């Protein structure tokens, strides 16, 4: 059975994929999880659910209401997790936003900036602070015949980091940048015992996707291009995050794992 016996930090943990990821880590034996999100009310509810799901008898939680586009708030988030747990073994940077549909020529600059601030800058700020914390801690060997490591980071990419979707310029641009920073960090910090990877979901059934502009009208045509003819569940994405983060994926580094029901192969 896959286990993650260390301490984790998960952003976007109040709902959707982030919440499902926190639950997956709790069920897999995590020693503690720091949950971060802008929505502090939903975050409190998520913590209760995560505590109930935990299988480690010594399980701990901490939390922070964090805007990941704010460097000071991100640094506080990571320092709070370190104070609570003493180390950080896994980080899953799930937080992000969607955008409304615009032809590139009509895209409001303010909306472009807003999406990039969270989905690109926010991912970078989180990864930067997490790397600093992991570099400063001792490497630990958790599985036989595997090397001692300092930690692993998993960023939230998208299949739109590989391909484009018309009228979603900001999101496509941001997700391409996430894959770039993931690869650069993976190459830079591998010899320090830190792995950095990304997951690249296709269409996922979340509150964000349900409420996106024109969702009802557009989803039928979008899913017609998916061989499995459905969206992923949040849990299906979370389980891949869990595996990549774990020591069972100890030779996976700089990867961008596609979770899209076959969308990008047709």
Coordinates of C-alpha atoms in Angstrom, one line a residue:
X1 CA 0.0 0.0 0.0
X2 CA 1.3 3.4 -0.9
X3 CA 2.1 5.5 2.1
X4 CA 3.4 9.1 2.7
X5 CA 4.7 9.1 6.3
X6 CA 6.1 12.6 6.2
X7 CA 4.6 16.1 6.5
X8 CA 2.8 17.8 3.6
X9 CA 1.7 21.3 2.6
X10 CA -1.2 21.7 0.2
X11 CA -2.4 24.9 -1.4
X12 CA -6.0 25.3 -2.7
X13 CA -6.9 22.9 0.0
X14 CA -10.4 24.2 0.8
X15 CA -12.1 22.7 -2.2
X16 CA -11.8 20.8 -5.4
X17 CA -8.5 19.0 -6.3
X18 CA -6.7 20.6 -3.4
X19 CA -9.2 19.3 -0.9
X20 CA -9.2 15.8 -2.5
X21 CA -5.3 15.9 -2.4
X22 CA -5.3 16.7 1.3
X23 CA -7.7 13.8 1.9
X24 CA -5.6 11.4 -0.1
X25 CA -2.5 12.3 1.9
X26 CA -4.4 11.9 5.2
X27 CA -5.6 8.4 4.2
X28 CA -2.1 7.4 3.1
X29 CA -0.7 8.0 6.5
X30 CA 0.7 11.5 6.4
X31 CA 2.1 12.6 9.7
X32 CA 0.7 16.1 9.3
X33 CA -0.7 18.4 6.7
X34 CA -0.7 22.2 6.4
X35 CA -3.8 23.3 4.5
X36 CA -3.7 26.7 2.8
X37 CA -6.4 28.6 0.8
X38 CA -7.8 32.1 0.4
X39 CA -11.2 30.8 1.7
X40 CA -10.6 30.5 5.4
X41 CA -14.3 29.5 6.1
X42 CA -14.2 26.5 3.7
X43 CA -10.7 25.7 4.9
X44 CA -12.0 25.1 8.5
X45 CA -14.5 22.6 7.1
X46 CA -11.8 20.9 5.0
X47 CA -9.6 20.5 8.1
X48 CA -12.4 18.7 10.0
X49 CA -12.9 16.3 7.0
X50 CA -9.1 15.7 6.7
X51 CA -8.8 14.9 10.4
X52 CA -11.6 12.4 10.2
X53 CA -9.9 10.7 7.2
X54 CA -6.4 10.5 8.7
X55 CA -4.9 7.1 9.4
X56 CA -1.8 8.1 11.3
X57 CA -2.5 8.1 15.0
X58 CA -0.2 11.0 15.6
X59 CA -1.7 13.1 12.7
X60 CA -1.3 16.9 13.0
X61 CA -2.8 19.8 11.0
X62 CA -2.1 23.5 10.7
X63 CA -3.6 26.0 8.3
X64 CA -3.2 29.5 6.8
X65 CA -5.4 31.8 4.9
X66 CA -3.1 32.5 2.0
X67 CA -3.2 34.5 -1.2
X68 CA -0.4 32.8 -3.2
X69 CA 0.1 35.9 -5.3
X70 CA 1.5 37.7 -2.2
X71 CA 5.1 36.8 -1.5
X72 CA 4.9 37.7 2.2
X73 CA 1.8 35.6 2.7
X74 CA 3.5 32.6 0.9
X75 CA 6.6 32.9 3.1
X76 CA 4.4 33.0 6.2
X77 CA 2.5 30.0 5.0
X78 CA 5.7 27.9 4.7
X79 CA 7.2 29.2 7.9
X80 CA 3.9 28.3 9.7
X81 CA 4.1 24.8 8.4
X82 CA 7.7 24.5 9.4
X83 CA 6.9 25.7 12.9
X84 CA 4.1 23.2 13.3
X85 CA 5.9 20.2 11.9
X86 CA 9.7 20.9 12.0
X87 CA 10.1 19.8 8.3
X88 CA 8.3 19.7 5.0
X89 CA 8.5 16.5 3.0
X90 CA 5.8 17.0 0.4
X91 CA 4.3 20.1 -1.2
X92 CA 1.4 20.2 -3.6
X93 CA 0.8 23.5 -5.2
X94 CA -2.8 23.1 -6.3
X95 CA -4.3 26.6 -6.0
X96 CA -5.3 28.3 -9.2
X97 CA -8.1 30.2 -11.0
X98 CA -9.9 29.9 -14.4
X99 CA -10.7 32.8 -16.7
X100 CA -13.6 33.9 -18.8
X101 CA -13.5 33.3 -22.5
X102 CA -12.1 36.0 -24.7
X103 CA -10.4 36.2 -28.1
X104 CA -6.8 37.2 -27.5
X105 CA -7.3 40.5 -29.2
X106 CA -10.2 41.3 -26.8
X107 CA -8.6 40.0 -23.6
X108 CA -8.7 42.6 -20.9
X109 CA -5.2 43.3 -19.6
X110 CA -6.5 43.3 -16.0
X111 CA -7.8 39.7 -16.4
X112 CA -4.6 38.6 -18.0
X113 CA -2.6 40.1 -15.1
X114 CA -5.0 38.5 -12.5
X115 CA -4.7 35.0 -13.9
X116 CA -0.9 35.2 -14.3
X117 CA -0.5 36.6 -10.8
X118 CA -2.1 33.5 -9.3
X119 CA -1.5 30.7 -11.7
X120 CA 2.1 31.6 -12.7
X121 CA 3.6 34.0 -10.1
X122 CA 1.7 32.2 -7.3
X123 CA 3.1 28.8 -8.3
X124 CA 6.6 30.2 -8.5
X125 CA 6.4 31.9 -5.1
X126 CA 5.1 28.7 -3.4
X127 CA 7.8 26.6 -5.1
X128 CA 10.5 29.1 -4.2
X129 CA 9.6 29.2 -0.5
X130 CA 9.1 25.4 -0.3
X131 CA 12.5 24.8 -1.9
X132 CA 14.2 27.0 0.6
X133 CA 12.6 25.1 3.5
X134 CA 13.5 21.7 2.0
X135 CA 17.1 22.6 1.2
X136 CA 17.7 23.6 4.9
X137 CA 16.5 20.2 6.3
X138 CA 18.2 16.9 6.7
X139 CA 17.6 14.2 4.0
X140 CA 15.6 11.2 5.2
X141 CA 15.4 7.7 3.7
X142 CA 11.9 6.3 4.0
X143 CA 12.0 3.2 1.8
X144 CA 14.5 0.4 1.6
X145 CA 17.0 0.6 -1.3
X146 CA 16.0 4.2 -2.0
X147 CA 18.3 7.2 -1.4
X148 CA 17.7 9.7 1.4
X149 CA 15.8 12.7 0.1
X150 CA 14.9 16.2 1.4
X151 CA 11.4 16.5 -0.3
X152 CA 9.3 16.6 -3.3
X153 CA 7.1 19.3 -4.9
X154 CA 4.2 18.8 -7.2
X155 CA 2.9 21.7 -9.2
X156 CA -0.5 22.0 -10.8
X157 CA -0.1 22.2 -14.6
X158 CA -2.7 21.4 -17.2
X159 CA -3.0 19.9 -20.6
X160 CA -3.2 23.5 -21.6
X161 CA 0.5 23.7 -20.7
X162 CA 1.0 21.4 -23.7
X163 CA -1.7 22.5 -26.1
X164 CA -3.9 25.5 -26.6
X165 CA -7.6 26.1 -26.2
X166 CA -9.0 29.0 -28.2
X167 CA -10.1 32.1 -26.2
X168 CA -8.2 31.1 -23.0
X169 CA -5.0 32.9 -23.6
X170 CA -4.2 33.8 -20.0
X171 CA -4.7 30.3 -18.7
X172 CA -2.8 28.7 -21.5
X173 CA 0.1 31.1 -21.0
X174 CA 0.2 30.6 -17.2
X175 CA 0.2 26.8 -17.5
X176 CA 3.0 26.8 -20.1
X177 CA 5.0 28.8 -17.6
X178 CA 4.3 26.4 -14.8
X179 CA 5.8 23.5 -16.8
X180 CA 8.8 25.6 -17.6
X181 CA 9.5 26.5 -14.0
X182 CA 8.9 22.9 -12.9
X183 CA 11.5 21.6 -15.3
X184 CA 14.0 24.3 -14.4
X185 CA 13.7 23.7 -10.7
X186 CA 13.8 19.9 -11.2
X187 CA 17.1 20.2 -13.0
X188 CA 18.5 22.7 -10.5
X189 CA 17.7 20.9 -7.2
X190 CA 17.9 17.2 -8.1
X191 CA 21.3 16.7 -6.6
X192 CA 20.1 18.2 -3.3
X193 CA 17.6 15.4 -3.0
X194 CA 14.5 17.4 -4.0
X195 CA 12.2 16.3 -6.8
X196 CA 9.9 18.7 -8.7
X197 CA 7.2 17.5 -11.0
X198 CA 3.8 18.7 -12.4
X199 CA 0.5 17.0 -13.0
X200 CA -1.4 18.1 -16.1
X201 CA -5.1 17.3 -15.8
X202 CA -7.6 17.7 -18.7
X203 CA -11.1 18.6 -17.8
X204 CA -11.9 18.1 -14.2
X205 CA -15.3 18.3 -12.5
X206 CA -14.9 21.0 -9.8
X207 CA -16.9 23.9 -8.6
X208 CA -14.6 26.2 -10.7
X209 CA -15.4 24.3 -13.9
X210 CA -19.1 24.0 -13.2
X211 CA -19.3 27.8 -12.6
X212 CA -17.1 28.9 -15.4
X213 CA -18.7 31.2 -18.0
X214 CA -20.5 29.3 -20.7
X215 CA -19.8 25.9 -19.0
X216 CA -23.1 24.3 -19.8
X217 CA -23.0 25.3 -23.4
X218 CA -19.4 24.4 -24.0
X219 CA -18.8 21.2 -22.0
X220 CA -20.6 18.9 -24.4
X221 CA -18.5 19.9 -27.4
X222 CA -15.3 19.8 -25.3
X223 CA -15.9 16.3 -23.9
X224 CA -16.7 15.0 -27.4
X225 CA -13.0 15.3 -28.0
X226 CA -12.1 13.1 -25.0
X227 CA -11.9 9.4 -25.8
X228 CA -13.3 8.5 -22.3
X229 CA -16.2 11.0 -22.9
X230 CA -16.2 12.3 -19.4
X231 CA -14.3 14.7 -17.0
X232 CA -11.9 13.4 -14.4
X233 CA -13.0 13.5 -10.8
X234 CA -10.9 15.5 -8.3
X235 CA -10.0 12.2 -6.6
X236 CA -8.5 10.8 -9.8
X237 CA -6.2 13.8 -10.1
X238 CA -5.4 13.7 -6.3
X239 CA -4.3 10.0 -6.5
X240 CA -1.7 10.9 -9.2
X241 CA -0.4 13.8 -7.1
X242 CA -0.1 11.4 -4.2
X243 CA 1.9 8.9 -6.1
X244 CA 4.3 11.4 -7.7
X245 CA 4.9 13.1 -4.4
X246 CA 5.6 9.8 -2.6
X247 CA 8.9 8.0 -2.3
X248 CA 7.5 5.3 -4.6
X249 CA 8.1 7.8 -7.5
X250 CA 11.7 8.4 -6.4
X251 CA 13.1 8.5 -9.9
X252 CA 10.4 10.7 -11.3
X253 CA 11.8 14.3 -11.7
X254 CA 10.9 17.1 -14.0
X255 CA 7.9 15.2 -15.4
X256 CA 4.6 16.6 -16.5
X257 CA 2.1 13.8 -16.0
X258 CA -1.0 14.0 -18.2
X259 CA -4.3 13.0 -16.7
X260 CA -6.7 13.7 -19.5
X261 CA -8.7 10.6 -20.5
X262 CA -6.7 10.4 -23.7
X263 CA -7.5 13.9 -24.9
X264 CA -4.0 14.8 -26.1
X265 CA -3.4 11.6 -28.0
X266 CA -6.2 12.1 -30.6

